[in-house]
Amino acid sequence: MFCKELPVIPALRDLVHCLLFIQQESPKDRALFYFHPPTPQSGICFHFQQSIAIYESATQTFITQPQTVVVGPQVNPVLIHSQGGYRSVRVGLLPGALYRLTGIPQDQMLDQSFDAELIFGDELKTLNQVLEKTAFPDAALHLIEQFLLNQLSKCRAKHSFDGVMHHLWSQPEVLTMRQLATDSGLCIRQFERISQQRIGMHPKLYYKIIRFSKAYQMVEKGAYNNWTDLAYKNNYYDRQHLKKDFKYFTGKSLIDLHHEVINASMLIQSKLHYE
């Protein structure tokens, strides 16, 4: 897999966590599949092919995705399929950023993806047309960077809640919910209500996703000795606690997940970082 990350410029640092170009060639005579677990990052995914599809359990079929999709907060895993290679730019957004960009309460976007052209209009449609003809990763990343800069004038104001929840990414073990609410300048009830609006879920669930995501990254990287080691490195009480969380967020056992990672066509979570 080839990855290229564009450093986030100061003007976008309140919104954007990463701008990441990802390219994976398709194995010979095989389609690409990726089991994408829940992550604390919502975002925008720019695909350079029309062959990206997402498995829909209700119909048990793969649904072809738009060229660019806005991905809301994620609690359930997603299975991604590409008949050819995978080539995309992932715009990973900070807590509250997708609400600021779209004005859509995030509990309405939970486990949903939307055609970005329907949300951002003609400017995004024009960008997609240009990206289809763009061969070089750096050029694509800078075009998307400029699009994001153009959105700043329409963007809603940052709330103290956003920064506090971002801080939780790097130090999830340090603060209690009451401390987080106090640091946001809110009472607990306000804190929980704004959490639904700006990140789409209860803050305790968000915390669990952060912890799970960090552990899952280590699984993809192979950066652990055994399941107990993985549990302790990620603030789980023990292996059983880890096992319960992984089952909740993936529907799979630890052994099944291990085989999933070993046999994966590509590994995306291992390329992400949370700080």
mmCIF file of C-alpha atoms in Angstrom:
data_model
loop_
_atom_site.group_PDB
_atom_site.id
_atom_site.type_symbol
_atom_site.label_atom_id
_atom_site.label_comp_id
_atom_site.label_asym_id
_atom_site.label_seq_id
_atom_site.Cartn_x
_atom_site.Cartn_y
_atom_site.Cartn_z
ATOM 1 C CA MET A 1 0.000 0.000 0.000
ATOM 2 C CA PHE A 2 1.192 3.492 -0.885
ATOM 3 C CA CYS A 3 0.226 6.338 1.476
ATOM 4 C CA LYS A 4 0.972 10.043 1.295
ATOM 5 C CA GLU A 5 -0.080 12.413 4.073
ATOM 6 C CA LEU A 6 -0.247 16.169 3.568
ATOM 7 C CA PRO A 7 0.561 18.145 6.736
ATOM 8 C CA VAL A 8 -2.474 20.083 7.911
ATOM 9 C CA ILE A 9 -1.912 23.815 7.499
ATOM 10 C CA PRO A 10 -2.671 26.147 10.473
ATOM 11 C CA ALA A 11 -5.880 27.526 8.936
ATOM 12 C CA LEU A 12 -7.444 24.038 8.933
ATOM 13 C CA ARG A 13 -6.159 22.684 12.237
ATOM 14 C CA ASP A 14 -9.435 23.331 14.085
ATOM 15 C CA LEU A 15 -11.263 21.114 11.589
ATOM 16 C CA VAL A 16 -8.978 18.635 9.896
ATOM 17 C CA HIS A 17 -6.905 15.949 11.575
ATOM 18 C CA CYS A 18 -5.428 14.313 8.489
ATOM 19 C CA LEU A 19 -5.320 14.514 4.703
ATOM 20 C CA LEU A 20 -4.261 11.053 3.611
ATOM 21 C CA PHE A 21 -3.854 9.667 0.080
ATOM 22 C CA ILE A 22 -4.195 5.870 -0.028
ATOM 23 C CA GLN A 23 -3.501 3.621 -2.995
ATOM 24 C CA GLN A 24 -3.644 -0.156 -3.060
ATOM 25 C CA GLU A 25 -3.353 -2.212 -6.224
ATOM 26 C CA SER A 26 -5.739 -5.104 -6.585
ATOM 27 C CA PRO A 27 -4.250 -8.572 -6.076
ATOM 28 C CA LYS A 28 -4.139 -10.565 -9.298
ATOM 29 C CA ASP A 29 -7.585 -11.934 -10.184
ATOM 30 C CA ARG A 30 -8.952 -10.812 -6.801
ATOM 31 C CA ALA A 31 -11.145 -8.010 -5.545
ATOM 32 C CA LEU A 32 -10.101 -5.836 -2.614
ATOM 33 C CA PHE A 33 -11.933 -6.111 0.694
ATOM 34 C CA TYR A 34 -11.402 -4.162 3.877
ATOM 35 C CA PHE A 35 -13.186 -4.624 7.195
ATOM 36 C CA HIS A 36 -13.382 -1.028 8.468
ATOM 37 C CA PRO A 37 -14.023 -0.896 12.228
ATOM 38 C CA PRO A 38 -15.554 2.038 14.138
ATOM 39 C CA THR A 39 -13.284 5.042 14.533
ATOM 40 C CA PRO A 40 -13.569 8.382 16.388
ATOM 41 C CA GLN A 41 -12.917 10.173 13.080
ATOM 42 C CA SER A 42 -15.824 11.176 10.891
ATOM 43 C CA GLY A 43 -14.715 12.457 7.528
ATOM 44 C CA ILE A 44 -14.932 12.900 3.786
ATOM 45 C CA CYS A 45 -13.631 10.205 1.436
ATOM 46 C CA PHE A 46 -12.721 11.145 -2.132
ATOM 47 C CA HIS A 47 -12.658 8.026 -4.309
ATOM 48 C CA PHE A 48 -10.894 8.066 -7.661
ATOM 49 C CA GLN A 49 -12.808 5.083 -8.985
ATOM 50 C CA GLN A 50 -16.499 4.277 -9.231
ATOM 51 C CA SER A 51 -16.025 0.673 -8.103
ATOM 52 C CA ILE A 52 -16.070 1.281 -4.335
ATOM 53 C CA ALA A 53 -19.011 -0.489 -2.672
ATOM 54 C CA ILE A 54 -20.236 -0.989 0.893
ATOM 55 C CA TYR A 55 -21.913 -4.151 2.134
ATOM 56 C CA GLU A 56 -25.513 -3.609 3.260
ATOM 57 C CA SER A 57 -26.596 -6.300 5.690
ATOM 58 C CA ALA A 58 -30.336 -5.619 5.222
ATOM 59 C CA THR A 59 -30.196 -6.596 1.531
ATOM 60 C CA GLN A 60 -27.006 -8.697 1.761
ATOM 61 C CA THR A 61 -25.597 -6.880 -1.252
ATOM 62 C CA PHE A 62 -22.789 -4.427 -1.963
ATOM 63 C CA ILE A 63 -24.023 -0.891 -2.697
ATOM 64 C CA THR A 64 -21.888 1.219 -5.035
ATOM 65 C CA GLN A 65 -20.813 4.467 -3.414
ATOM 66 C CA PRO A 66 -20.704 7.986 -4.884
ATOM 67 C CA GLN A 67 -17.335 9.326 -5.995
ATOM 68 C CA THR A 68 -17.095 11.341 -2.780
ATOM 69 C CA VAL A 69 -18.875 10.413 0.433
ATOM 70 C CA VAL A 70 -19.400 12.204 3.714
ATOM 71 C CA VAL A 71 -19.016 9.609 6.452
ATOM 72 C CA GLY A 72 -20.803 10.277 9.718
ATOM 73 C CA PRO A 73 -19.859 8.978 13.171
ATOM 74 C CA GLN A 74 -19.387 5.219 13.108
ATOM 75 C CA VAL A 75 -20.395 2.700 15.775
ATOM 76 C CA ASN A 76 -20.757 -0.360 13.548
ATOM 77 C CA PRO A 77 -18.107 -1.847 11.236
ATOM 78 C CA VAL A 78 -18.291 -1.511 7.454
ATOM 79 C CA LEU A 79 -17.082 -3.926 4.776
ATOM 80 C CA ILE A 80 -15.541 -2.085 1.820
ATOM 81 C CA HIS A 81 -15.229 -3.745 -1.587
ATOM 82 C CA SER A 82 -13.393 -2.649 -4.712
ATOM 83 C CA GLN A 83 -13.350 -4.726 -7.867
ATOM 84 C CA GLY A 84 -10.248 -2.904 -9.057
ATOM 85 C CA GLY A 85 -7.566 -1.077 -7.095
ATOM 86 C CA TYR A 86 -8.326 1.305 -4.252
ATOM 87 C CA ARG A 87 -7.307 4.946 -4.682
ATOM 88 C CA SER A 88 -8.722 7.644 -2.431
ATOM 89 C CA VAL A 89 -8.070 10.654 -0.236
ATOM 90 C CA ARG A 90 -9.348 10.441 3.309
ATOM 91 C CA VAL A 91 -10.088 13.725 5.072
ATOM 92 C CA GLY A 92 -10.148 12.782 8.743
ATOM 93 C CA LEU A 93 -12.078 15.351 10.752
ATOM 94 C CA LEU A 94 -11.736 16.432 14.368
ATOM 95 C CA PRO A 95 -14.583 16.133 16.905
ATOM 96 C CA GLY A 96 -17.389 18.548 16.029
ATOM 97 C CA ALA A 97 -15.893 19.389 12.621
ATOM 98 C CA LEU A 98 -18.451 17.571 10.477
ATOM 99 C CA TYR A 99 -21.262 19.332 12.337
ATOM 100 C CA ARG A 100 -19.489 22.664 11.806
ATOM 101 C CA LEU A 101 -19.072 21.990 8.081
ATOM 102 C CA THR A 102 -22.563 20.661 7.363
ATOM 103 C CA GLY A 103 -24.860 21.974 10.112
ATOM 104 C CA ILE A 104 -26.364 18.487 10.359
ATOM 105 C CA PRO A 105 -26.796 17.137 13.919
ATOM 106 C CA GLN A 106 -24.451 14.190 14.073
ATOM 107 C CA ASP A 107 -26.911 11.804 15.693
ATOM 108 C CA GLN A 108 -28.750 12.005 12.334
ATOM 109 C CA MET A 109 -25.592 10.857 10.531
ATOM 110 C CA LEU A 110 -24.718 7.963 12.844
ATOM 111 C CA ASP A 111 -23.504 4.958 10.803
ATOM 112 C CA GLN A 112 -24.520 6.744 7.606
ATOM 113 C CA SER A 113 -22.710 7.931 4.500
ATOM 114 C CA PHE A 114 -23.975 10.570 2.084
ATOM 115 C CA ASP A 115 -23.176 11.766 -1.410
ATOM 116 C CA ALA A 116 -20.923 14.754 -0.721
ATOM 117 C CA GLU A 117 -22.158 16.546 -3.845
ATOM 118 C CA LEU A 118 -25.646 16.723 -2.307
ATOM 119 C CA ILE A 119 -24.209 18.402 0.789
ATOM 120 C CA PHE A 120 -21.545 20.700 -0.679
ATOM 121 C CA GLY A 121 -23.134 21.360 -4.080
ATOM 122 C CA ASP A 122 -21.554 22.525 -7.315
ATOM 123 C CA GLU A 123 -18.149 23.345 -5.843
ATOM 124 C CA LEU A 124 -17.656 19.730 -4.803
ATOM 125 C CA LYS A 125 -19.039 18.471 -8.130
ATOM 126 C CA THR A 126 -16.501 20.603 -10.021
ATOM 127 C CA LEU A 127 -13.708 19.372 -7.743
ATOM 128 C CA ASN A 128 -14.650 15.745 -8.427
ATOM 129 C CA GLN A 129 -14.460 16.351 -12.171
ATOM 130 C CA VAL A 130 -10.949 17.776 -11.781
ATOM 131 C CA LEU A 131 -9.840 14.966 -9.475
ATOM 132 C CA GLU A 132 -10.849 12.349 -12.042
ATOM 133 C CA LYS A 133 -8.143 13.752 -14.328
ATOM 134 C CA THR A 134 -5.537 14.243 -11.596
ATOM 135 C CA ALA A 135 -2.740 11.698 -11.744
ATOM 136 C CA PHE A 136 -0.454 12.802 -8.913
ATOM 137 C CA PRO A 137 -1.202 12.371 -5.180
ATOM 138 C CA ASP A 138 0.279 15.759 -4.192
ATOM 139 C CA ALA A 139 -1.892 17.572 -6.717
ATOM 140 C CA ALA A 140 -5.040 15.787 -5.496
ATOM 141 C CA LEU A 141 -4.237 16.551 -1.863
ATOM 142 C CA HIS A 142 -3.669 20.249 -2.556
ATOM 143 C CA LEU A 143 -6.906 20.528 -4.550
ATOM 144 C CA ILE A 144 -8.845 19.037 -1.641
ATOM 145 C CA GLU A 145 -6.990 21.292 0.795
ATOM 146 C CA GLN A 146 -8.126 24.340 -1.197
ATOM 147 C CA PHE A 147 -11.707 23.074 -1.208
ATOM 148 C CA LEU A 148 -11.610 22.807 2.583
ATOM 149 C CA LEU A 149 -10.165 26.318 2.873
ATOM 150 C CA ASN A 150 -13.083 27.595 0.799
ATOM 151 C CA GLN A 151 -15.503 26.105 3.341
ATOM 152 C CA LEU A 152 -14.120 28.106 6.262
ATOM 153 C CA SER A 153 -16.253 31.179 5.593
ATOM 154 C CA LYS A 154 -19.412 29.018 5.807
ATOM 155 C CA CYS A 155 -18.265 26.998 8.808
ATOM 156 C CA ARG A 156 -20.000 27.155 12.187
ATOM 157 C CA ALA A 157 -18.023 28.328 15.213
ATOM 158 C CA LYS A 158 -15.902 25.961 17.249
ATOM 159 C CA HIS A 159 -17.241 25.032 20.697
ATOM 160 C CA SER A 160 -15.079 24.370 23.745
ATOM 161 C CA PHE A 161 -16.613 20.863 23.713
ATOM 162 C CA ASP A 162 -14.781 20.091 20.447
ATOM 163 C CA GLY A 163 -11.333 20.756 21.857
ATOM 164 C CA VAL A 164 -12.035 18.793 25.030
ATOM 165 C CA MET A 165 -13.143 15.734 23.040
ATOM 166 C CA HIS A 166 -10.092 16.022 20.815
ATOM 167 C CA HIS A 167 -7.920 16.022 23.941
ATOM 168 C CA LEU A 168 -9.576 12.736 24.865
ATOM 169 C CA TRP A 169 -8.009 11.145 21.749
ATOM 170 C CA SER A 170 -4.506 11.412 23.141
ATOM 171 C CA GLN A 171 -5.284 10.940 26.854
ATOM 172 C CA PRO A 172 -8.452 8.839 27.178
ATOM 173 C CA GLU A 173 -7.418 7.432 30.562
ATOM 174 C CA VAL A 174 -6.893 10.794 32.281
ATOM 175 C CA LEU A 175 -10.277 12.527 32.464
ATOM 176 C CA THR A 176 -13.712 11.554 33.794
ATOM 177 C CA MET A 177 -16.957 12.576 32.091
ATOM 178 C CA ARG A 178 -17.584 15.126 34.849
ATOM 179 C CA GLN A 179 -14.131 16.611 34.303
ATOM 180 C CA LEU A 180 -14.722 16.752 30.562
ATOM 181 C CA ALA A 181 -18.050 18.540 31.082
ATOM 182 C CA THR A 182 -16.436 21.029 33.468
ATOM 183 C CA ASP A 183 -13.610 21.705 31.021
ATOM 184 C CA SER A 184 -16.246 22.363 28.341
ATOM 185 C CA GLY A 185 -17.976 24.889 30.609
ATOM 186 C CA LEU A 186 -21.109 22.739 30.723
ATOM 187 C CA CYS A 187 -23.175 20.821 33.224
ATOM 188 C CA ILE A 188 -23.437 17.069 32.658
ATOM 189 C CA ARG A 189 -26.868 17.294 31.001
ATOM 190 C CA GLN A 190 -25.719 20.036 28.588
ATOM 191 C CA PHE A 191 -22.532 18.108 27.904
ATOM 192 C CA GLU A 192 -24.467 14.974 26.925
ATOM 193 C CA ARG A 193 -26.930 16.931 24.760
ATOM 194 C CA ILE A 194 -24.184 18.790 22.869
ATOM 195 C CA SER A 195 -22.316 15.510 22.474
ATOM 196 C CA GLN A 196 -25.271 14.058 20.549
ATOM 197 C CA GLN A 197 -25.345 17.131 18.311
ATOM 198 C CA ARG A 198 -21.623 17.481 17.628
ATOM 199 C CA ILE A 199 -20.281 13.896 17.644
ATOM 200 C CA GLY A 200 -23.505 11.892 17.343
ATOM 201 C CA MET A 201 -23.360 9.805 20.509
ATOM 202 C CA HIS A 202 -23.026 9.763 24.278
ATOM 203 C CA PRO A 203 -19.515 10.823 25.387
ATOM 204 C CA LYS A 204 -18.988 7.506 27.220
ATOM 205 C CA LEU A 205 -19.585 5.601 23.985
ATOM 206 C CA TYR A 206 -17.205 7.954 22.184
ATOM 207 C CA TYR A 207 -14.561 7.226 24.807
ATOM 208 C CA LYS A 208 -15.033 3.489 24.276
ATOM 209 C CA ILE A 209 -14.580 3.914 20.504
ATOM 210 C CA ILE A 210 -11.341 5.862 21.048
ATOM 211 C CA ARG A 211 -9.959 3.121 23.274
ATOM 212 C CA PHE A 212 -11.101 0.383 20.893
ATOM 213 C CA SER A 213 -9.634 2.185 17.847
ATOM 214 C CA LYS A 214 -6.226 2.491 19.449
ATOM 215 C CA ALA A 215 -6.267 -1.210 20.275
ATOM 216 C CA TYR A 216 -7.438 -2.190 16.783
ATOM 217 C CA GLN A 217 -4.627 -0.155 15.232
ATOM 218 C CA MET A 218 -2.152 -2.197 17.273
ATOM 219 C CA VAL A 219 -3.773 -5.382 15.965
ATOM 220 C CA GLU A 220 -3.256 -4.240 12.363
ATOM 221 C CA LYS A 221 0.330 -3.225 13.117
ATOM 222 C CA GLY A 222 1.055 -6.397 15.084
ATOM 223 C CA ALA A 223 2.301 -4.167 17.910
ATOM 224 C CA TYR A 224 1.413 -6.440 20.838
ATOM 225 C CA ASN A 225 2.684 -9.674 22.362
ATOM 226 C CA ASN A 226 -0.651 -11.282 23.210
ATOM 227 C CA TRP A 227 -4.248 -10.315 23.958
ATOM 228 C CA THR A 228 -3.522 -9.560 27.623
ATOM 229 C CA ASP A 229 -0.656 -7.288 26.595
ATOM 230 C CA LEU A 230 -2.969 -5.521 24.110
ATOM 231 C CA ALA A 231 -5.589 -5.062 26.838
ATOM 232 C CA TYR A 232 -3.213 -3.482 29.350
ATOM 233 C CA LYS A 233 -1.620 -1.217 26.752
ATOM 234 C CA ASN A 234 -5.052 0.256 25.990
ATOM 235 C CA ASN A 235 -6.529 0.718 29.471
ATOM 236 C CA TYR A 236 -8.694 -2.393 29.515
ATOM 237 C CA TYR A 237 -9.030 -4.170 32.843
ATOM 238 C CA ASP A 238 -8.060 -7.528 31.371
ATOM 239 C CA ARG A 239 -8.374 -9.755 28.310
ATOM 240 C CA GLN A 240 -12.074 -10.422 28.950
ATOM 241 C CA HIS A 241 -12.788 -6.686 28.998
ATOM 242 C CA LEU A 242 -10.956 -6.319 25.671
ATOM 243 C CA LYS A 243 -12.788 -9.327 24.243
ATOM 244 C CA LYS A 244 -16.173 -7.857 25.194
ATOM 245 C CA ASP A 245 -15.424 -4.477 23.580
ATOM 246 C CA PHE A 246 -14.052 -6.011 20.387
ATOM 247 C CA LYS A 247 -17.120 -8.231 20.080
ATOM 248 C CA TYR A 248 -19.382 -5.209 20.636
ATOM 249 C CA PHE A 249 -17.723 -3.061 17.955
ATOM 250 C CA THR A 250 -16.925 -5.715 15.357
ATOM 251 C CA GLY A 251 -19.285 -8.620 15.958
ATOM 252 C CA LYS A 252 -16.229 -10.897 15.818
ATOM 253 C CA SER A 253 -14.146 -12.849 18.291
ATOM 254 C CA LEU A 254 -10.506 -11.947 18.886
ATOM 255 C CA ILE A 255 -9.345 -14.989 16.923
ATOM 256 C CA ASP A 256 -11.650 -14.182 13.987
ATOM 257 C CA LEU A 257 -10.347 -10.603 13.962
ATOM 258 C CA HIS A 258 -6.781 -11.869 13.957
ATOM 259 C CA HIS A 259 -7.522 -13.943 10.854
ATOM 260 C CA GLU A 260 -9.401 -11.004 9.279
ATOM 261 C CA VAL A 261 -6.317 -8.811 9.603
ATOM 262 C CA ILE A 262 -3.919 -11.503 8.373
ATOM 263 C CA ASN A 263 -6.015 -12.126 5.247
ATOM 264 C CA ALA A 264 -6.953 -8.491 4.526
ATOM 265 C CA SER A 265 -6.216 -7.071 1.069
ATOM 266 C CA MET A 266 -5.226 -3.781 2.685
ATOM 267 C CA LEU A 267 -4.952 -2.278 6.176
ATOM 268 C CA ILE A 268 -6.194 1.292 6.621
ATOM 269 C CA GLN A 269 -6.511 1.731 10.396
ATOM 270 C CA SER A 270 -2.806 1.120 10.883
ATOM 271 C CA LYS A 271 -2.119 4.227 8.748
ATOM 272 C CA LEU A 272 -4.231 6.500 10.948
ATOM 273 C CA HIS A 273 -3.166 8.199 14.163
ATOM 274 C CA TYR A 274 -5.012 9.827 17.027
ATOM 275 C CA GLU A 275 -3.366 12.643 18.942
#
